[in-house]
Short mmCIF file of C-alpha atoms in Angstrom, two decimals:
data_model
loop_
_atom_site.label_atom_id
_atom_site.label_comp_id
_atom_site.label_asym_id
_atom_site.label_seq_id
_atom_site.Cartn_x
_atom_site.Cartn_y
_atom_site.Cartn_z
CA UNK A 1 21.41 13.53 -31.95
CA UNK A 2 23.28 16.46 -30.47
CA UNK A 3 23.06 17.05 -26.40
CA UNK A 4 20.55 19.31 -26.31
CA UNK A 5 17.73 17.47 -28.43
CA UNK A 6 19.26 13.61 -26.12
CA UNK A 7 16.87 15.73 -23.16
CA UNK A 8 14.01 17.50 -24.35
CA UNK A 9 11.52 13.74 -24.16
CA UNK A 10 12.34 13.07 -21.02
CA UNK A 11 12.37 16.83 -20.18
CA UNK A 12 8.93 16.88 -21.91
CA UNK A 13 7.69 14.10 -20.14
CA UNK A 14 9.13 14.91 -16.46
CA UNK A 15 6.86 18.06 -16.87
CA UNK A 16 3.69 16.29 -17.93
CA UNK A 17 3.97 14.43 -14.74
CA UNK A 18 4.93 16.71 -12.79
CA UNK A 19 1.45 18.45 -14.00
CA UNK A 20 -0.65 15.47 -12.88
CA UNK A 21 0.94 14.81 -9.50
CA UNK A 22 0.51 18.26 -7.82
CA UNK A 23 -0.53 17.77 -4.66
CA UNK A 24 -2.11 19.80 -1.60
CA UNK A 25 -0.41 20.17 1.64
CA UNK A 26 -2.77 18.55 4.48
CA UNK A 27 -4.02 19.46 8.09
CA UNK A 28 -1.10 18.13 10.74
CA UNK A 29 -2.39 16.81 14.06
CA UNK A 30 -0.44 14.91 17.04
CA UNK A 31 0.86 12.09 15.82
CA UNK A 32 0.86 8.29 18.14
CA UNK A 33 1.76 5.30 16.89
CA UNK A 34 0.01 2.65 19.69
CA UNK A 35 0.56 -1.47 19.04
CA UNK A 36 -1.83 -3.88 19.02
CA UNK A 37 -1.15 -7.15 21.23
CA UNK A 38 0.03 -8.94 18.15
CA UNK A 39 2.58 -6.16 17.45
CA UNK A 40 0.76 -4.68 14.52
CA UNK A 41 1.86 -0.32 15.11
CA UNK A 42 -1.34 2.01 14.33
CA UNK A 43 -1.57 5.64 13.99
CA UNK A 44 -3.74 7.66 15.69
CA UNK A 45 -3.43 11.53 14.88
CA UNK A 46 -4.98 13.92 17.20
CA UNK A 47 -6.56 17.31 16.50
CA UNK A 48 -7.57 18.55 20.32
CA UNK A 49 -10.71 21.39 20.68
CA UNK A 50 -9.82 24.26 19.11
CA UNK A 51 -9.33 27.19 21.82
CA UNK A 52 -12.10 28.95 23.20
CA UNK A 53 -14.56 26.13 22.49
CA UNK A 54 -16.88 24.83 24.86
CA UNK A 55 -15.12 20.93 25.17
CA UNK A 56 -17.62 17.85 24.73
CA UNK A 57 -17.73 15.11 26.74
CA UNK A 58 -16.29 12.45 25.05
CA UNK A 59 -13.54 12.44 22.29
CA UNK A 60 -14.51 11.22 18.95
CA UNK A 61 -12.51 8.73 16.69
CA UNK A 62 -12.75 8.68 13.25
CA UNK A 63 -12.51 5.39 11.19
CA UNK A 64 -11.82 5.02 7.44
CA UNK A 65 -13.07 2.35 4.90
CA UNK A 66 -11.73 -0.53 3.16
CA UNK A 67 -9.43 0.63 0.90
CA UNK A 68 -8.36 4.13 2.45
CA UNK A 69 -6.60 5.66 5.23
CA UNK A 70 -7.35 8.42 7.53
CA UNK A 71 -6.51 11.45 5.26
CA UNK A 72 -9.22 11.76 3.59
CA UNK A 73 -11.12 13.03 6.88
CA UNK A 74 -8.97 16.25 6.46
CA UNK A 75 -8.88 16.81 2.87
CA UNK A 76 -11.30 19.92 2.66
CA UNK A 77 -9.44 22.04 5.18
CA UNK A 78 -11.32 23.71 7.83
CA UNK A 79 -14.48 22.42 5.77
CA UNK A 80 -13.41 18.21 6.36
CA UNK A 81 -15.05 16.47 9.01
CA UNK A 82 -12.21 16.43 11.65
CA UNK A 83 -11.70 19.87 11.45
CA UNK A 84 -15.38 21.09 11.85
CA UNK A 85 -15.55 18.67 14.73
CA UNK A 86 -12.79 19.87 16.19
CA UNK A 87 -14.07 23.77 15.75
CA UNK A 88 -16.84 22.65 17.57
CA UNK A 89 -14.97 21.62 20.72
CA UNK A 90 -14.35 17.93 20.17
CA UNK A 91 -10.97 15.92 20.82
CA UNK A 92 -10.96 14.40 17.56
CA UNK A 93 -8.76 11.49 16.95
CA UNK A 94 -8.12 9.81 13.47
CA UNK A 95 -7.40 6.64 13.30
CA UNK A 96 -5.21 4.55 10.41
CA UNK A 97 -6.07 0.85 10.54
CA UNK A 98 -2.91 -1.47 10.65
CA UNK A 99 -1.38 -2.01 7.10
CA UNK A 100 -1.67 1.98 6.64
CA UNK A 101 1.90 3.23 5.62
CA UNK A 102 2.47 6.46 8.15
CA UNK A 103 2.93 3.58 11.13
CA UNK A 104 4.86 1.25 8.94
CA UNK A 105 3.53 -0.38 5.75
CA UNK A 106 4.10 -4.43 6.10
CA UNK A 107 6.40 -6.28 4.14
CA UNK A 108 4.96 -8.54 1.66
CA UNK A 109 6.26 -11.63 2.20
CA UNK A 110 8.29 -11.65 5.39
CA UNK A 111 9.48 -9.48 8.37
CA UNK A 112 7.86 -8.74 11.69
CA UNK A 113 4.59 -8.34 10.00
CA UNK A 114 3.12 -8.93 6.55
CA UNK A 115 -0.52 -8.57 4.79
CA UNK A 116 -1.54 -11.88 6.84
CA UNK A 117 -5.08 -10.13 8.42
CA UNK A 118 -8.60 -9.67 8.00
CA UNK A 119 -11.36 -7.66 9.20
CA UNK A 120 -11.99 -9.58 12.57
CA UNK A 121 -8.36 -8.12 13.54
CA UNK A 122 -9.56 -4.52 13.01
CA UNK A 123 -12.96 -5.18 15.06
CA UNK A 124 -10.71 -7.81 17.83
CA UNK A 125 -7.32 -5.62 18.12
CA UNK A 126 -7.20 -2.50 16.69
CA UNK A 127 -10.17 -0.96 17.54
CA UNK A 128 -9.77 -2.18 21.35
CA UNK A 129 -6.07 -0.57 20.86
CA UNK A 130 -7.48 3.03 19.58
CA UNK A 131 -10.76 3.13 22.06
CA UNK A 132 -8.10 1.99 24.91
CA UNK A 133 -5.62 4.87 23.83
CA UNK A 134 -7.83 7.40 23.01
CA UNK A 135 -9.66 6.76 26.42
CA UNK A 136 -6.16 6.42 28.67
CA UNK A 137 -4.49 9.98 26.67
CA UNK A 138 -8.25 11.74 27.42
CA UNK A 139 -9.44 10.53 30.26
CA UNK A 140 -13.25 9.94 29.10
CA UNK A 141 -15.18 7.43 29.95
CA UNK A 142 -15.83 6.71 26.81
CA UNK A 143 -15.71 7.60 22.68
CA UNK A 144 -17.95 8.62 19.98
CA UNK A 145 -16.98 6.53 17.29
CA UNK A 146 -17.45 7.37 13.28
CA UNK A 147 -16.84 4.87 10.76
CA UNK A 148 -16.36 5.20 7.04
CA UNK A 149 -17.36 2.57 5.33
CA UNK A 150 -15.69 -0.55 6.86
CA UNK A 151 -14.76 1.72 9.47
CA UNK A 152 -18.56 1.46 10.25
CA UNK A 153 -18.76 -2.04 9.75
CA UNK A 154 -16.07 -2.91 12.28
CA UNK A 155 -18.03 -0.96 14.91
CA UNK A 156 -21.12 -2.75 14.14
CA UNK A 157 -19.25 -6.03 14.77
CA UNK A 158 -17.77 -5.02 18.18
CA UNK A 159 -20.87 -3.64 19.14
CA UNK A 160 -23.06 -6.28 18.26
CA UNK A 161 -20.85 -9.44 18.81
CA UNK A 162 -18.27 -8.31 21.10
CA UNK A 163 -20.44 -6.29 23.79
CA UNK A 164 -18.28 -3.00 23.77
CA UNK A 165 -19.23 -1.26 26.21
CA UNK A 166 -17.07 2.06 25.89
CA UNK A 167 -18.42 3.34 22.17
CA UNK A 168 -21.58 5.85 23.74
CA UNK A 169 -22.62 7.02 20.41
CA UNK A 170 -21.90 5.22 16.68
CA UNK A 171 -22.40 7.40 13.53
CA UNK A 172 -21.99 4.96 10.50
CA UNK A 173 -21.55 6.96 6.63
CA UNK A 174 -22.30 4.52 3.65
CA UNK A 175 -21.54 1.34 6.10
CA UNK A 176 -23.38 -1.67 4.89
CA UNK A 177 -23.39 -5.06 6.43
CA UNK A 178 -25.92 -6.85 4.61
CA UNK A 179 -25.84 -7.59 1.14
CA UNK A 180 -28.89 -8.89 0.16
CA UNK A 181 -29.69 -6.82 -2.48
CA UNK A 182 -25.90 -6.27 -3.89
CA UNK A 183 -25.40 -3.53 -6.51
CA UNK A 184 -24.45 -4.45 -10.27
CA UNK A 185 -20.85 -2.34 -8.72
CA UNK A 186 -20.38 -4.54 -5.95
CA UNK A 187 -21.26 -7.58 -8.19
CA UNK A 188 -18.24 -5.99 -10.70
CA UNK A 189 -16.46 -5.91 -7.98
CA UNK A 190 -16.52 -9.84 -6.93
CA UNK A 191 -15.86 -10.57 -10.55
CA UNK A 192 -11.96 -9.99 -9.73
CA UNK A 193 -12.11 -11.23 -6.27
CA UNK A 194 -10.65 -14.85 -7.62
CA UNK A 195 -7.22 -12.53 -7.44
CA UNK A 196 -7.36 -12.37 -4.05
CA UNK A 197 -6.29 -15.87 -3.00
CA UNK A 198 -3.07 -15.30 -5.41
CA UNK A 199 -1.22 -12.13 -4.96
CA UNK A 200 0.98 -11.14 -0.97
CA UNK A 201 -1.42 -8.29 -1.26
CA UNK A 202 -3.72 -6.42 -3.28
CA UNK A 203 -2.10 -3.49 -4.95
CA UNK A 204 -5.28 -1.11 -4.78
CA UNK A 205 -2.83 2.04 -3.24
CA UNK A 206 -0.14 1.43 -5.43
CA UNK A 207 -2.24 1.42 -8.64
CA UNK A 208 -3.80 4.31 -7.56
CA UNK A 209 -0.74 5.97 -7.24
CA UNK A 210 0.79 5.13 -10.51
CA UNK A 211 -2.62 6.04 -12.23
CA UNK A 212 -2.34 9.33 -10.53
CA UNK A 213 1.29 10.14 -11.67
CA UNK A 214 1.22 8.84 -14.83
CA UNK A 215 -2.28 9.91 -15.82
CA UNK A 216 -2.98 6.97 -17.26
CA UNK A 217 -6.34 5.11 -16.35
CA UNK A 218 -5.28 1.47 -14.79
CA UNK A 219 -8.84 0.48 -13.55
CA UNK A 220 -10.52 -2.30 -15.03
CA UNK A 221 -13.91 -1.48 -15.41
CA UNK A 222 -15.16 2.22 -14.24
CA UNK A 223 -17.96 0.88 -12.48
CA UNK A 224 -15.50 -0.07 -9.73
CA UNK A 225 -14.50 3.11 -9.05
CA UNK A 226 -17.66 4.78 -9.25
CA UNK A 227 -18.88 2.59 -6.31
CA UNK A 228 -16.41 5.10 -4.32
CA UNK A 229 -18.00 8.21 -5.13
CA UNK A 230 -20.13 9.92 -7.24
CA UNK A 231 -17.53 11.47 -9.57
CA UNK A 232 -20.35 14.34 -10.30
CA UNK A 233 -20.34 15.56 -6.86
CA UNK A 234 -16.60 15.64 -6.27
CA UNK A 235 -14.56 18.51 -5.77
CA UNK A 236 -12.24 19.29 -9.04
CA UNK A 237 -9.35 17.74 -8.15
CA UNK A 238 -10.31 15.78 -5.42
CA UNK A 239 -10.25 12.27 -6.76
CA UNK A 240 -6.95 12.90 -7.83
CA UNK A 241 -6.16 13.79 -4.29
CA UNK A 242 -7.74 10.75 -3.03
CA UNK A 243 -5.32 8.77 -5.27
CA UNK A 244 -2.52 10.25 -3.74
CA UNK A 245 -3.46 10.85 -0.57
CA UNK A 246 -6.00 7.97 0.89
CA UNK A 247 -5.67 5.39 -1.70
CA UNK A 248 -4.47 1.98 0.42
CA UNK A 249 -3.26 -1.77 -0.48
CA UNK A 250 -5.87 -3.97 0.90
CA UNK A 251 -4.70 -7.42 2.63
CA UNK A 252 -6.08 -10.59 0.72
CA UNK A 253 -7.89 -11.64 3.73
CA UNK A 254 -9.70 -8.57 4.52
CA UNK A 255 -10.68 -8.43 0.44
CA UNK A 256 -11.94 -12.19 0.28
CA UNK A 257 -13.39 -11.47 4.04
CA UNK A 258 -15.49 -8.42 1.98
CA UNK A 259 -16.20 -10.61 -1.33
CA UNK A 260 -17.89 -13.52 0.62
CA UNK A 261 -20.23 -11.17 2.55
CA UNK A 262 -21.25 -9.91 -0.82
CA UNK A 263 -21.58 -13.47 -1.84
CA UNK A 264 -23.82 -14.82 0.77
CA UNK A 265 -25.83 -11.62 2.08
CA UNK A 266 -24.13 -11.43 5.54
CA UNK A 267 -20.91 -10.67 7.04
CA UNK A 268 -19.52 -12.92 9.27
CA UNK A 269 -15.94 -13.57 10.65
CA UNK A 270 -13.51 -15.08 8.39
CA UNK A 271 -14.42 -18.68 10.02
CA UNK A 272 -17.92 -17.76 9.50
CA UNK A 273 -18.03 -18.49 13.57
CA UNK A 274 -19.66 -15.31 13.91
CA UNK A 275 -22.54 -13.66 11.79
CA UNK A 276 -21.94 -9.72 12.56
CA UNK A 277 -24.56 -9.09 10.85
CA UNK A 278 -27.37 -10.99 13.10
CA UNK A 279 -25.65 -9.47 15.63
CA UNK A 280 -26.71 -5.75 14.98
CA UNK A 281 -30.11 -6.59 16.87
CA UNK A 282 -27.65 -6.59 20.44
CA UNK A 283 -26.29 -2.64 19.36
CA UNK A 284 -28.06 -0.65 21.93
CA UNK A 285 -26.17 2.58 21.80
CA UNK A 286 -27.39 5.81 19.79
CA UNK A 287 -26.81 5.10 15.98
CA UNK A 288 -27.13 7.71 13.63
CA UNK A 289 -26.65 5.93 10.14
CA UNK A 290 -25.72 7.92 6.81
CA UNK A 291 -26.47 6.62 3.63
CA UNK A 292 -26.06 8.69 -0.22
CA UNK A 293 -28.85 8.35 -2.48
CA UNK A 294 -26.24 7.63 -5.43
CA UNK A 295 -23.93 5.17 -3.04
CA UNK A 296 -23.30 2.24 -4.93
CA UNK A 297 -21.41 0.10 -2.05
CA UNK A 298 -23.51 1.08 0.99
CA UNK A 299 -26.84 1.70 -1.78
CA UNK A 300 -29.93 3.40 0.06
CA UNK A 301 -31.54 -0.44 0.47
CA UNK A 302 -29.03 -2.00 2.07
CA UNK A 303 -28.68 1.05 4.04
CA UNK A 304 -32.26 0.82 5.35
CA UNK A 305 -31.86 -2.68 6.00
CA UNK A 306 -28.80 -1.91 8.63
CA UNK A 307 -31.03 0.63 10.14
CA UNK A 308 -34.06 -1.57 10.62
CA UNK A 309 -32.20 -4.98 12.28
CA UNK A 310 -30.82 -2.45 15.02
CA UNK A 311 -31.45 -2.99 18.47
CA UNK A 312 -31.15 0.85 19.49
CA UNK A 313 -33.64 2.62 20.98
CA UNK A 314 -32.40 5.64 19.75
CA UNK A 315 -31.21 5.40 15.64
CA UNK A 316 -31.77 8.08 13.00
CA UNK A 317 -31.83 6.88 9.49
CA UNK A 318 -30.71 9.74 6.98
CA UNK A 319 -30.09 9.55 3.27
CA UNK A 320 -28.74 12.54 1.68
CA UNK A 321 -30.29 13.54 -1.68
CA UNK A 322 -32.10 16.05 -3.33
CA UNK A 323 -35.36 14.67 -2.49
CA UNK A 324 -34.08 15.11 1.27
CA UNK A 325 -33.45 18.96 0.57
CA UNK A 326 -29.58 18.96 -0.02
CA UNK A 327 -27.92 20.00 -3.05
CA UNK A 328 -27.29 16.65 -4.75
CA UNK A 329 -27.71 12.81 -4.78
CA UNK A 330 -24.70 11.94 -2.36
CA UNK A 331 -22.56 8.98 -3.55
CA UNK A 332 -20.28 6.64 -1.30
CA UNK A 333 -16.83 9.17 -0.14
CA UNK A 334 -18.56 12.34 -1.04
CA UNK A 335 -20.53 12.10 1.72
CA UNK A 336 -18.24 14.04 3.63
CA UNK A 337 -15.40 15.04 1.07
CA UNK A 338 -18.02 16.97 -1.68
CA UNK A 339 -17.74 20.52 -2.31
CA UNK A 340 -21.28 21.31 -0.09
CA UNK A 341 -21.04 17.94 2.16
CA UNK A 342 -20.55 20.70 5.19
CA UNK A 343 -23.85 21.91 4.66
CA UNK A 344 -25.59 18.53 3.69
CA UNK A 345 -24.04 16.35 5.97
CA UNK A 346 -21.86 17.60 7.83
CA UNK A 347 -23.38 20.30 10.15
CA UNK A 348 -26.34 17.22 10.75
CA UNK A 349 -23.74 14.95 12.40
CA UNK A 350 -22.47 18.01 14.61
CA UNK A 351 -25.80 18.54 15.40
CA UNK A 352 -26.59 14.94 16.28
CA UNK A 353 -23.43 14.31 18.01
CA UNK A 354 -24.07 17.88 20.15
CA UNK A 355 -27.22 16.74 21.23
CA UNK A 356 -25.57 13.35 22.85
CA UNK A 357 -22.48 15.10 24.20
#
């Protein structure tokens, strides 16, 4: 085989990838990295009101789910969440849970810190580390706080077992914490969880990564994914953003933390010391909570569940679907990522969260 031919495969190849991994250039905000108390680095990244907005009284800080990290809250431009937030005069922080890689990603087996964690240290440490943070770089007296997924979960458990007092308004999108009526996705989901007890960490961001560059599907069963979004209502392109982009190795604790919740209906702390989920009868602060009529994690049920076992006074149940008036039956992410989620979802948590700032 003369030169010329010896390269044109891996030429061939280099280009096919280089075809599936283009990528799109985010929103860049002020970047902190604050520590925990047991020395785990976070990232907070700040977008401050946009000029010549009227300024609301308390920042907002926005919380991703299990699996994810914080970029997905700027993904659609001046269209995401943070950034319509911030055009409407709010100091918008977004938060990256520890084990995210912008602050650090942990080693797997040793080094100053490693996949050791579970949910309680997101609700005990690093949501006392952002609110503190946000709250000492601001000066409020308090935060809005809206949580993704597990992002909403965590603030459901500090709320309701750990009397927070600084949180003034929650917003929760597709955040269950009772599974009593689990989805045949969330059931899929358990079937692998037996993996959890044997691998330093689960590989979730990493597979997602290689799927994304190599094109070549790596996920077990499709229902999996699909309990992530409604692939019908996502943006072309998009999920292959949210591979490269969002897509996040999950510690084994947090992931058998999440499996035994499914398991027994409720989720408690990993010592099952604390039920968070009897708990959400003590949350007394204004909840509005999202749900997607196609969500197969946080499904409309166990939604309306959530909403019903809160102790607020003042809680707004909404479940975006056609039925509802928008333009389609929301999923899980596109909630807030979809190509009309500004208009369906978006411009009712401005509204809500205007009317309490």
């Amino acid at each position: 085989m003369d030169a010329s031919r010896r390269y044109v495969a891996p030429l061939l190849v280099a280009l096919m990838l280089a075809g599936c991994a283009t990528t799109t250039v985010l929103p860049s905000g002020e970047v902190h990295h604050p520590t925990t108390t047991d020395g785990f680095p976070l990232t907070l990244e700040r977008f401050a009101p946009a000029p010549g907005t009227k300024h609301r009284k308390y920042p907002v800080i926005l919380c991703h789910g299990l699996m994810a990290s914080r970029n997905y809250f700027k993904m659609n431009g001046v269209r995401s969440l943070a950034m319509q937030l911030q055009n409407d005069g709010y100091d918008v922080w977004i938060l990256d849970l520890r084990g995210r890689p912008d602050a650090g990603s942990p080693s797997v087996f040793f080094g100053d810190y490693t996949y050791s964690y579970s949910m309680d240290d997101y609700v005990t440490k690093d949501m006392d580390t952002a609110i503190s943070f946000v709250m000492e770089q601001t000066g409020a007296s308090g935060v809005n706080w809206i949580g993704h997924s597990m992002g909403g979960m965590i603030a459901y458990a500090r709320l309701g077992s750990y009397n927070e007092k600084r949180i003034q308004n929650l917003i929760t999108i597709g955040s269950p914490l009772v599974f009593t009526t689990p989805t045949r996705n969330l059931n899929t989901w358990n079937f692998f969880s037996g993996c959890n007890s044997l691998l330093p960490v689960i590989p979730t961001g990493s597979l997602a990564r290689l799927e994304r560059h190599s094109c070549i599907s790596l996920t077990p069963d499709r229902r999996m994914m699909d309990m992530f979004w409604y692939p019908g209502n996502m943006p072309e392109g998009m999920i292959d953003q949210m591979k490269e982009h969002v897509a996040n190795n999950i510690a084994p604790g947090v992931a058998t933390q999440f499996s035994q919740s499914v398991e027994t209906g409720q989720v408690k702390s990993l010592d099952e010391s604390i039920n968070y989920t009897k708990n959400l009868g003590r949350i007394k602060v204004p909840v509005l909570v999202i749900g997607g009529r196609r969500d197969h994690l946080g499904s409309p049920y166990i939604i309306r569940e959530v909403y019903e076992a809160l102790g607020s006074e003042d809680r707004t149940l909404f479940i975006a679907s056609r039925s509802s008036g928008q333009s389609a039956d929301y999923g899980h992410t596109d909630l807030f990522v979809g190509p009309h989620a500004k208009e369906d979802v978006i411009d009712l948590i401005k509204e809500w969260l205007n009317e309490r700032n």
